[in-house]
mmCIF file of C-alpha atoms and ligand atoms in Angstrom:
data_model
loop_
_atom_site.group_PDB
_atom_site.id
_atom_site.type_symbol
_atom_site.label_atom_id
_atom_site.label_comp_id
_atom_site.label_asym_id
_atom_site.label_seq_id
_atom_site.Cartn_x
_atom_site.Cartn_y
_atom_site.Cartn_z
ATOM 1 C CA MET A 312 64.081 104.010 92.637
ATOM 2 C CA GLY A 313 67.704 104.794 92.080
ATOM 3 C CA GLU A 314 70.168 104.184 94.851
ATOM 4 C CA VAL A 315 67.647 103.853 97.625
ATOM 5 C CA GLU A 316 68.670 101.931 100.716
ATOM 6 C CA PRO A 317 66.462 99.159 102.060
ATOM 7 C CA ALA A 318 63.797 100.797 104.184
ATOM 8 C CA PHE A 319 64.239 98.950 107.410
ATOM 9 C CA ILE A 320 61.614 99.649 109.967
ATOM 10 C CA GLN A 321 63.399 99.608 113.272
ATOM 11 C CA ASP A 322 60.418 98.982 115.492
ATOM 12 C CA PRO A 323 59.158 95.391 115.007
ATOM 13 C CA GLN A 324 55.701 96.541 116.136
ATOM 14 C CA GLN A 325 55.490 98.763 113.085
ATOM 15 C CA ARG A 326 56.533 96.114 110.570
ATOM 16 C CA PRO A 327 53.742 94.869 108.337
ATOM 17 C CA LYS A 328 52.538 91.359 109.037
ATOM 18 C CA LEU A 329 52.426 89.433 105.836
ATOM 19 C CA SER A 330 49.394 87.445 106.878
ATOM 20 C CA ILE A 331 46.467 89.382 105.542
ATOM 21 C CA ILE A 332 43.192 90.037 107.249
ATOM 22 C CA GLN A 333 40.715 90.328 104.454
ATOM 23 C CA ALA A 334 37.472 90.561 106.346
ATOM 24 C CA GLU A 335 34.233 91.724 104.748
ATOM 25 C CA GLY A 336 36.077 94.991 104.623
ATOM 26 C CA ILE A 337 34.963 98.537 104.142
ATOM 27 C CA PRO A 338 31.402 99.203 102.949
ATOM 28 C CA ILE A 339 30.647 99.485 99.236
ATOM 29 C CA ILE A 340 28.142 102.209 98.502
ATOM 30 C CA ASP A 341 26.231 102.528 95.240
ATOM 31 C CA LEU A 342 25.958 106.196 94.293
ATOM 32 C CA SER A 343 23.466 105.752 91.462
ATOM 33 C CA PRO A 344 20.674 107.621 93.332
ATOM 34 C CA ILE A 345 22.647 110.832 92.957
ATOM 35 C CA THR A 346 24.696 110.269 89.839
ATOM 36 C CA ASN A 347 23.655 112.674 87.097
ATOM 37 C CA HIS A 348 21.616 114.825 89.466
ATOM 38 C CA THR A 349 23.090 118.173 90.303
ATOM 39 C CA LEU A 350 20.479 119.049 92.900
ATOM 40 C CA LEU A 351 20.048 116.615 95.726
ATOM 41 C CA ASN A 352 16.528 115.859 96.780
ATOM 42 C CA PRO A 353 16.870 114.940 100.479
ATOM 43 C CA SER A 354 14.022 112.397 100.468
ATOM 44 C CA SER A 355 15.284 110.386 97.494
ATOM 45 C CA VAL A 356 18.765 110.108 98.915
ATOM 46 C CA GLU A 357 17.744 109.253 102.459
ATOM 47 C CA GLY A 358 18.943 105.647 102.282
ATOM 48 C CA LEU A 359 22.225 106.700 100.761
ATOM 49 C CA VAL A 360 22.772 109.323 103.446
ATOM 50 C CA LYS A 361 22.243 106.681 106.132
ATOM 51 C CA GLU A 362 24.732 104.353 104.485
ATOM 52 C CA ILE A 363 27.337 107.096 104.213
ATOM 53 C CA GLY A 364 26.744 108.157 107.794
ATOM 54 C CA SER A 365 27.299 104.682 109.188
ATOM 55 C CA ALA A 366 30.336 104.095 106.956
ATOM 56 C CA CYS A 367 31.859 107.341 108.258
ATOM 57 C CA LYS A 368 31.104 106.362 111.838
ATOM 58 C CA GLU A 369 32.203 102.753 111.724
ATOM 59 C CA TRP A 370 35.103 102.870 109.281
ATOM 60 C CA GLY A 371 35.995 106.359 108.150
ATOM 61 C CA PHE A 372 36.437 104.602 104.783
ATOM 62 C CA PHE A 373 34.132 103.296 102.075
ATOM 63 C CA GLN A 374 34.158 102.458 98.380
ATOM 64 C CA VAL A 375 31.769 103.965 95.858
ATOM 65 C CA THR A 376 30.411 102.480 92.639
ATOM 66 C CA ASN A 377 28.280 104.192 89.964
ATOM 67 C CA HIS A 378 30.075 107.376 90.899
ATOM 68 C CA GLY A 379 29.752 109.023 87.500
ATOM 69 C CA VAL A 380 33.472 109.377 86.746
ATOM 70 C CA PRO A 381 33.961 108.197 83.140
ATOM 71 C CA LEU A 382 35.953 104.971 83.012
ATOM 72 C CA SER A 383 37.753 106.069 79.853
ATOM 73 C CA LEU A 384 39.138 109.107 81.657
ATOM 74 C CA ARG A 385 40.346 106.989 84.542
ATOM 75 C CA GLN A 386 42.046 104.655 82.113
ATOM 76 C CA ARG A 387 43.706 107.601 80.387
ATOM 77 C CA ILE A 388 45.159 109.007 83.589
ATOM 78 C CA GLU A 389 46.298 105.560 84.757
ATOM 79 C CA GLU A 390 48.045 105.020 81.443
ATOM 80 C CA ALA A 391 49.636 108.480 81.578
ATOM 81 C CA SER A 392 50.907 107.776 85.082
ATOM 82 C CA ARG A 393 52.506 104.479 83.993
ATOM 83 C CA LEU A 394 54.174 106.132 81.021
ATOM 84 C CA PHE A 395 55.487 108.980 83.142
ATOM 85 C CA PHE A 396 57.026 106.750 85.803
ATOM 86 C CA ALA A 397 58.456 104.344 83.206
ATOM 87 C CA GLN A 398 60.896 107.077 82.120
ATOM 88 C CA SER A 399 64.468 107.276 83.355
ATOM 89 C CA LEU A 400 65.136 108.847 86.728
ATOM 90 C CA GLU A 401 67.053 111.578 84.949
ATOM 91 C CA GLU A 402 64.030 112.483 82.857
ATOM 92 C CA LYS A 403 61.655 112.448 85.836
ATOM 93 C CA ARG A 404 63.995 114.554 87.916
ATOM 94 C CA LYS A 405 63.622 117.378 85.431
ATOM 95 C CA TYR A 406 60.208 117.867 87.045
ATOM 96 C CA ARG A 407 61.387 117.558 90.581
ATOM 97 C CA ARG A 408 59.668 119.511 93.326
ATOM 98 C CA ASP A 409 61.577 121.724 95.727
ATOM 99 C CA GLU A 410 60.872 123.845 98.758
ATOM 100 C CA ILE A 411 59.718 126.810 96.687
ATOM 101 C CA SER A 412 57.493 124.822 94.381
ATOM 102 C CA PRO A 413 56.496 121.724 96.304
ATOM 103 C CA THR A 414 54.460 120.158 93.505
ATOM 104 C CA GLY A 415 55.950 117.863 90.886
ATOM 105 C CA TYR A 416 58.053 114.723 91.027
ATOM 106 C CA TYR A 417 59.863 113.334 94.032
ATOM 107 C CA GLU A 418 61.247 110.082 95.243
ATOM 108 C CA THR A 419 60.870 108.593 98.670
ATOM 109 C CA GLU A 420 60.552 110.749 101.744
ATOM 110 C CA HIS A 421 61.141 110.051 105.366
ATOM 111 C CA THR A 422 58.090 109.433 107.489
ATOM 112 C CA LYS A 423 58.949 109.126 111.134
ATOM 113 C CA ASN A 424 62.451 108.086 110.221
ATOM 114 C CA VAL A 425 61.281 105.469 107.743
ATOM 115 C CA ARG A 426 61.668 105.781 104.025
ATOM 116 C CA ASP A 427 58.412 105.304 102.124
ATOM 117 C CA TRP A 428 58.914 102.911 99.233
ATOM 118 C CA LYS A 429 57.435 104.994 96.439
ATOM 119 C CA GLU A 430 57.820 107.746 93.898
ATOM 120 C CA VAL A 431 55.283 110.493 93.376
ATOM 121 C CA PHE A 432 54.068 113.210 91.030
ATOM 122 C CA ASP A 433 51.899 115.941 92.600
ATOM 123 C CA PHE A 434 49.706 118.413 90.709
ATOM 124 C CA GLN A 435 47.614 121.205 92.233
ATOM 125 C CA ALA A 436 43.928 121.476 91.336
ATOM 126 C CA LYS A 437 44.185 125.279 91.118
ATOM 127 C CA ASP A 438 47.072 126.870 89.248
ATOM 128 C CA PRO A 439 48.234 129.007 90.955
ATOM 129 C CA THR A 440 47.301 127.747 94.427
ATOM 130 C CA PHE A 441 47.494 130.506 97.026
ATOM 131 C CA ILE A 442 49.086 129.593 100.296
ATOM 132 C CA PRO A 443 50.566 131.436 103.311
ATOM 133 C CA LEU A 444 54.258 132.161 102.983
ATOM 134 C CA THR A 445 54.974 130.997 106.532
ATOM 135 C CA SER A 446 53.152 129.132 109.255
ATOM 136 C CA ASP A 447 53.466 132.145 111.576
ATOM 137 C CA GLU A 448 49.935 133.256 112.536
ATOM 138 C CA HIS A 449 50.893 136.911 112.487
ATOM 139 C CA ASP A 450 52.405 136.811 109.026
ATOM 140 C CA ASP A 451 49.762 137.687 106.383
ATOM 141 C CA ARG A 452 52.011 137.288 103.372
ATOM 142 C CA LEU A 453 50.936 134.810 100.720
ATOM 143 C CA THR A 454 52.823 132.854 98.135
ATOM 144 C CA HIS A 455 51.565 130.618 95.366
ATOM 145 C CA TRP A 456 52.364 127.225 93.970
ATOM 146 C CA THR A 457 52.258 126.429 90.292
ATOM 147 C CA ASN A 458 52.315 123.115 88.491
ATOM 148 C CA LEU A 459 55.124 121.576 86.500
ATOM 149 C CA SER A 460 54.143 120.254 83.089
ATOM 150 C CA PRO A 461 56.100 117.257 81.858
ATOM 151 C CA GLN A 462 56.373 117.033 78.056
ATOM 152 C CA TYR A 463 55.867 113.289 78.168
ATOM 153 C CA PRO A 464 53.501 111.518 77.929
ATOM 154 C CA PRO A 465 51.578 113.679 75.439
ATOM 155 C CA HIS A 466 48.622 115.620 76.875
ATOM 156 C CA PHE A 467 49.725 114.794 80.427
ATOM 157 C CA ARG A 468 48.535 118.136 81.795
ATOM 158 C CA ASP A 469 45.188 118.078 79.935
ATOM 159 C CA ILE A 470 44.378 114.582 81.132
ATOM 160 C CA ILE A 471 45.204 115.454 84.730
ATOM 161 C CA GLN A 472 43.157 118.655 84.596
ATOM 162 C CA GLU A 473 40.169 116.889 83.113
ATOM 163 C CA TYR A 474 40.399 114.193 85.759
ATOM 164 C CA ILE A 475 40.665 116.744 88.563
ATOM 165 C CA GLN A 476 37.369 118.293 87.428
ATOM 166 C CA GLU A 477 35.675 114.939 87.833
ATOM 167 C CA MET A 478 37.251 114.455 91.252
ATOM 168 C CA GLU A 479 36.010 117.862 92.382
ATOM 169 C CA LYS A 480 32.479 117.091 91.188
ATOM 170 C CA LEU A 481 32.467 113.834 93.097
ATOM 171 C CA CYS A 482 33.892 115.485 96.223
ATOM 172 C CA PHE A 483 31.165 118.137 96.226
ATOM 173 C CA LYS A 484 28.510 115.421 95.984
ATOM 174 C CA LEU A 485 30.065 113.356 98.752
ATOM 175 C CA LEU A 486 30.406 116.381 100.957
ATOM 176 C CA GLU A 487 26.685 117.071 100.545
ATOM 177 C CA LEU A 488 25.857 113.520 101.560
ATOM 178 C CA ILE A 489 28.165 113.787 104.559
ATOM 179 C CA ALA A 490 26.624 117.111 105.593
ATOM 180 C CA LEU A 491 23.123 115.614 105.349
ATOM 181 C CA SER A 492 24.228 112.586 107.355
ATOM 182 C CA LEU A 493 25.275 114.952 110.143
ATOM 183 C CA GLY A 494 21.867 116.618 110.042
ATOM 184 C CA LEU A 495 23.236 119.732 108.332
ATOM 185 C CA GLU A 496 22.224 121.560 105.184
ATOM 186 C CA ALA A 497 23.543 119.789 102.092
ATOM 187 C CA LYS A 498 25.713 122.733 101.033
ATOM 188 C CA ARG A 499 27.028 123.458 104.508
ATOM 189 C CA PHE A 500 30.683 122.912 103.589
ATOM 190 C CA GLU A 501 30.655 124.137 100.013
ATOM 191 C CA GLU A 502 31.818 127.686 100.731
ATOM 192 C CA PHE A 503 35.232 126.524 101.915
ATOM 193 C CA PHE A 504 36.035 125.150 98.461
ATOM 194 C CA MET A 505 34.435 127.688 96.154
ATOM 195 C CA LYS A 506 37.410 129.985 95.936
ATOM 196 C CA ASP A 507 41.078 129.082 96.133
ATOM 197 C CA GLN A 508 40.833 125.498 97.280
ATOM 198 C CA THR A 509 44.235 123.916 97.929
ATOM 199 C CA SER A 510 43.355 120.421 96.673
ATOM 200 C CA PHE A 511 45.842 118.352 94.716
ATOM 201 C CA ILE A 512 46.182 115.088 92.911
ATOM 202 C CA ARG A 513 49.005 112.642 93.479
ATOM 203 C CA LEU A 514 50.241 109.948 91.130
ATOM 204 C CA ASN A 515 51.847 107.214 93.217
ATOM 205 C CA HIS A 516 54.149 104.491 91.971
ATOM 206 C CA TYR A 517 55.166 101.750 94.401
ATOM 207 C CA PRO A 518 57.936 99.691 92.755
ATOM 208 C CA PRO A 519 58.390 96.052 93.779
ATOM 209 C CA CYS A 520 60.272 95.920 97.058
ATOM 210 C CA PRO A 521 62.599 93.063 98.026
ATOM 211 C CA TYR A 522 61.885 93.641 101.728
ATOM 212 C CA PRO A 523 58.069 93.770 101.966
ATOM 213 C CA HIS A 524 58.172 92.615 105.589
ATOM 214 C CA LEU A 525 60.498 95.472 106.503
ATOM 215 C CA ALA A 526 59.178 98.367 104.477
ATOM 216 C CA LEU A 527 55.973 100.230 103.756
ATOM 217 C CA GLY A 528 54.880 102.062 100.632
ATOM 218 C CA VAL A 529 53.363 104.708 102.875
ATOM 219 C CA GLY A 530 53.763 104.527 106.640
ATOM 220 C CA ARG A 531 50.705 104.757 108.857
ATOM 221 C CA HIS A 532 49.073 108.178 108.713
ATOM 222 C CA LYS A 533 45.779 110.032 108.592
ATOM 223 C CA ASP A 534 44.875 112.338 105.731
ATOM 224 C CA PRO A 535 44.748 115.950 106.939
ATOM 225 C CA GLY A 536 42.188 117.361 104.482
ATOM 226 C CA ALA A 537 38.429 116.999 104.129
ATOM 227 C CA LEU A 538 38.123 114.000 101.802
ATOM 228 C CA THR A 539 40.380 111.712 99.805
ATOM 229 C CA ILE A 540 39.254 109.896 96.670
ATOM 230 C CA LEU A 541 41.609 107.066 95.796
ATOM 231 C CA ALA A 542 41.889 105.116 92.569
ATOM 232 C CA GLN A 543 43.919 101.989 93.223
ATOM 233 C CA ASP A 544 44.885 99.476 90.560
ATOM 234 C CA GLU A 545 44.392 95.704 90.756
ATOM 235 C CA VAL A 546 47.470 95.188 92.950
ATOM 236 C CA GLU A 547 46.306 95.442 96.533
ATOM 237 C CA GLY A 548 48.307 97.164 99.237
ATOM 238 C CA LEU A 549 46.130 99.679 101.054
ATOM 239 C CA GLU A 550 45.384 98.761 104.659
ATOM 240 C CA VAL A 551 42.924 100.494 106.947
ATOM 241 C CA LYS A 552 42.924 100.358 110.705
ATOM 242 C CA ARG A 553 39.608 98.864 111.726
ATOM 243 C CA LYS A 554 38.042 100.923 114.485
ATOM 244 C CA ALA A 555 36.382 97.930 116.122
ATOM 245 C CA ASP A 556 39.637 96.134 117.051
ATOM 246 C CA GLN A 557 42.555 98.208 115.701
ATOM 247 C CA GLU A 558 43.550 95.483 113.225
ATOM 248 C CA TRP A 559 44.969 96.412 109.820
ATOM 249 C CA ILE A 560 42.460 95.390 107.160
ATOM 250 C CA ARG A 561 43.505 95.021 103.533
ATOM 251 C CA VAL A 562 41.215 96.846 101.095
ATOM 252 C CA LYS A 563 40.441 94.486 98.252
ATOM 253 C CA PRO A 564 40.436 96.297 94.916
ATOM 254 C CA THR A 565 36.974 96.572 93.363
ATOM 255 C CA PRO A 566 37.354 97.252 89.638
ATOM 256 C CA HIS A 567 36.420 100.836 88.689
ATOM 257 C CA ALA A 568 35.319 101.748 92.216
ATOM 258 C CA TYR A 569 36.829 104.611 94.210
ATOM 259 C CA ILE A 570 37.928 104.416 97.804
ATOM 260 C CA ILE A 571 36.803 107.369 99.873
ATOM 261 C CA ASN A 572 38.093 108.345 103.257
ATOM 262 C CA ILE A 573 37.227 111.255 105.451
ATOM 263 C CA GLY A 574 40.152 113.320 106.620
ATOM 264 C CA ASP A 575 40.948 115.260 109.756
ATOM 265 C CA ILE A 576 38.879 118.295 108.707
ATOM 266 C CA VAL A 577 35.655 116.291 108.637
ATOM 267 C CA GLN A 578 36.563 114.930 112.050
ATOM 268 C CA VAL A 579 36.875 118.476 113.399
ATOM 269 C CA TRP A 580 33.742 119.759 111.616
ATOM 270 C CA SER A 581 31.754 116.848 113.031
ATOM 271 C CA ASN A 582 33.254 117.410 116.489
ATOM 272 C CA ASP A 583 34.501 113.799 116.572
ATOM 273 C CA ALA A 584 31.214 112.232 115.430
ATOM 274 C CA TYR A 585 33.265 110.960 112.473
ATOM 275 C CA GLU A 586 36.916 110.078 112.875
ATOM 276 C CA SER A 587 39.690 110.291 110.365
ATOM 277 C CA VAL A 588 41.166 106.787 110.304
ATOM 278 C CA GLU A 589 44.746 105.598 110.092
ATOM 279 C CA HIS A 590 45.845 103.775 106.974
ATOM 280 C CA ARG A 591 49.055 102.654 105.266
ATOM 281 C CA VAL A 592 50.312 100.958 102.137
ATOM 282 C CA VAL A 593 52.232 97.689 102.135
ATOM 283 C CA VAL A 594 54.538 96.788 99.283
ATOM 284 C CA ASN A 595 54.883 93.684 97.235
ATOM 285 C CA SER A 596 58.084 91.827 96.326
ATOM 286 C CA GLU A 597 57.002 91.043 92.770
ATOM 287 C CA LYS A 598 54.452 93.526 91.584
ATOM 288 C CA GLU A 599 54.614 97.244 91.193
ATOM 289 C CA ARG A 600 51.505 99.159 92.207
ATOM 290 C CA PHE A 601 50.008 102.445 91.045
ATOM 291 C CA SER A 602 47.473 104.585 92.849
ATOM 292 C CA ILE A 603 45.992 108.034 92.352
ATOM 293 C CA PRO A 604 44.625 109.859 95.394
ATOM 294 C CA PHE A 605 42.862 113.205 95.077
ATOM 295 C CA PHE A 606 43.099 115.250 98.261
ATOM 296 C CA PHE A 607 40.177 117.634 98.708
ATOM 297 C CA PHE A 608 41.565 120.575 100.686
ATOM 298 C CA PRO A 609 39.740 123.860 101.415
ATOM 299 C CA ALA A 610 40.975 127.394 100.778
ATOM 300 C CA HIS A 611 44.007 128.427 102.810
ATOM 301 C CA ASP A 612 42.034 131.017 104.797
ATOM 302 C CA THR A 613 39.443 128.490 105.991
ATOM 303 C CA GLU A 614 39.102 128.456 109.717
ATOM 304 C CA VAL A 615 38.571 124.828 110.668
ATOM 305 C CA ARG A 616 36.348 124.330 113.710
ATOM 306 C CA PRO A 617 33.432 122.148 114.800
ATOM 307 C CA VAL A 618 30.276 123.425 113.068
ATOM 308 C CA GLU A 619 28.082 125.523 115.333
ATOM 309 C CA GLU A 620 24.915 123.538 114.651
ATOM 310 C CA LEU A 621 26.522 120.443 116.178
ATOM 311 C CA ILE A 622 27.777 121.923 119.400
ATOM 312 C CA ASN A 623 25.802 122.713 122.501
ATOM 313 C CA GLU A 624 26.097 122.323 126.254
ATOM 314 C CA GLN A 625 25.887 118.538 126.091
ATOM 315 C CA ASN A 626 28.334 118.383 123.214
ATOM 316 C CA PRO A 627 30.814 121.216 123.638
ATOM 317 C CA SER A 628 33.405 121.978 121.000
ATOM 318 C CA LYS A 629 36.305 119.539 121.214
ATOM 319 C CA PHE A 630 38.751 121.551 119.089
ATOM 320 C CA ARG A 631 40.222 125.008 119.049
ATOM 321 C CA PRO A 632 39.840 126.647 115.622
ATOM 322 C CA TYR A 633 42.848 126.576 113.297
ATOM 323 C CA LYS A 634 43.670 128.164 109.980
ATOM 324 C CA TRP A 635 43.949 125.511 107.295
ATOM 325 C CA GLY A 636 46.693 127.245 105.286
ATOM 326 C CA LYS A 637 48.902 127.728 108.340
ATOM 327 C CA PHE A 638 48.432 124.110 109.333
ATOM 328 C CA LEU A 639 49.318 122.951 105.820
ATOM 329 C CA VAL A 640 52.469 125.059 105.622
ATOM 330 C CA HIS A 641 53.558 123.950 109.066
ATOM 331 C CA ARG A 642 53.217 120.300 108.049
ATOM 332 C CA MET A 643 54.993 120.858 104.787
ATOM 333 C CA ASN A 644 57.912 122.598 106.426
ATOM 334 C CA SER A 645 58.421 119.760 108.857
ATOM 335 C CA ASN A 646 58.229 117.265 105.977
ATOM 336 C CA PHE A 647 61.044 119.073 104.243
ATOM 337 C CA LYS A 648 63.128 119.206 107.382
ATOM 338 C CA LYS A 649 62.592 115.462 107.667
ATOM 339 C CA GLN A 650 62.232 115.744 111.388
ATOM 340 C CA ASN A 651 61.786 112.541 113.258
ATOM 341 C CA GLU A 652 59.174 113.950 115.546
ATOM 342 C CA GLU A 653 55.499 113.606 114.685
ATOM 343 C CA ASN A 654 54.086 116.211 112.368
ATOM 344 C CA ILE A 655 51.525 118.727 113.603
ATOM 345 C CA GLN A 656 48.161 116.981 114.021
ATOM 346 C CA ILE A 657 44.594 118.078 114.715
ATOM 347 C CA TYR A 658 45.183 116.484 118.073
ATOM 348 C CA ASP A 659 47.303 119.552 118.855
ATOM 349 C CA TYR A 660 44.088 121.600 118.708
ATOM 350 C CA LYS A 661 42.139 119.286 120.930
ATOM 351 C CA ILE A 662 40.515 120.907 123.937
ATOM 352 C CA ALA A 663 41.527 118.872 126.956
HETATM 353 C C1 OGA B 990 48.061 108.631 100.673
HETATM 354 C C2 OGA B 990 47.555 107.245 100.738
HETATM 355 C C3 OGA B 990 47.090 105.174 99.586
HETATM 356 C C4 OGA B 990 47.470 104.438 98.360
HETATM 357 O O1 OGA B 990 48.798 108.943 99.702
HETATM 358 O O2 OGA B 990 47.745 109.429 101.586
HETATM 359 O O3 OGA B 990 47.018 106.882 101.753
HETATM 360 O O4 OGA B 990 46.909 103.357 98.148
HETATM 361 N N1 OGA B 990 47.682 106.459 99.647
HETATM 362 O O5 OGA B 990 48.322 104.913 97.602
HETATM 363 NI NI1 NI B 991 46.486 108.606 102.984
#
């Protein structure tokens, strides 16, 4: 991690407790009823839809098994990620992101004045990815982001692209199940991702940290998009805030499973029926940890708002509509400025 300072968390309340609560944990859902079926038959997936619905309600997080993503591909991307991060800092910095092209390699960032203990490589699902030039609502200009392509390890780009295709497939399936669980048409949300989605994949490396009681790999946050699919390795570290009692619950790695969480967009679409849940990553003094989240983000011009079918006089809309691309650019700009204040949140669109 180069010459990084210890990441002291000033507020003792925010420091990770090293005693672990490893309760039954988040639900594990077997996706075999839909794996290898492109068309969902609502009656045959009824049980699955119920399971997903209650997982979204009670946890905002679940794990999936029999998800259809080839294990060999997952192993290839995990290996590629290890090889990439094992290079010298100098080599990795050749693929460093900047404000113009915010995908690629970077070291730790500030989150609310705390340095996350990690290094990252980001790669957009669509190359180029179209995005508003500024967060100003009246500015229609667009820009685009393109990916950086490290020479090493061999076939890095091909492996990532192949893996992204699998992630997209799984996201579309999960989104159908979520739509059904809300009583909507299966394909209700598909249109927002058909053209120009802004999704990306992130390779995370959390090096061992000598101050695990004082630092976090990723500080507490919610994911802003629609869905996140996370591959974590056998070194645990992800913690989820349990809705029932607000305790941090460690997510025990299940080999080959994926961890799914719904993001802020699903919360808005569902008009708060499902909530996007806070999570964080703790670090380990001995072991390094790798993870690979895929963030499923809609097209920049998507207007995010509670779906009409779910709102009525008894359940009025709880959010003002917002443009996804503007929201994304706004958040990104404040990340780069490393402001100490909280980033823009869907809460800012909440109708009082
Ligand atoms: C994230 C995240 C979890 C992990 O990057 O948003 O929550 O285990 N990552 O790396
Ligand atoms: Ni996250």
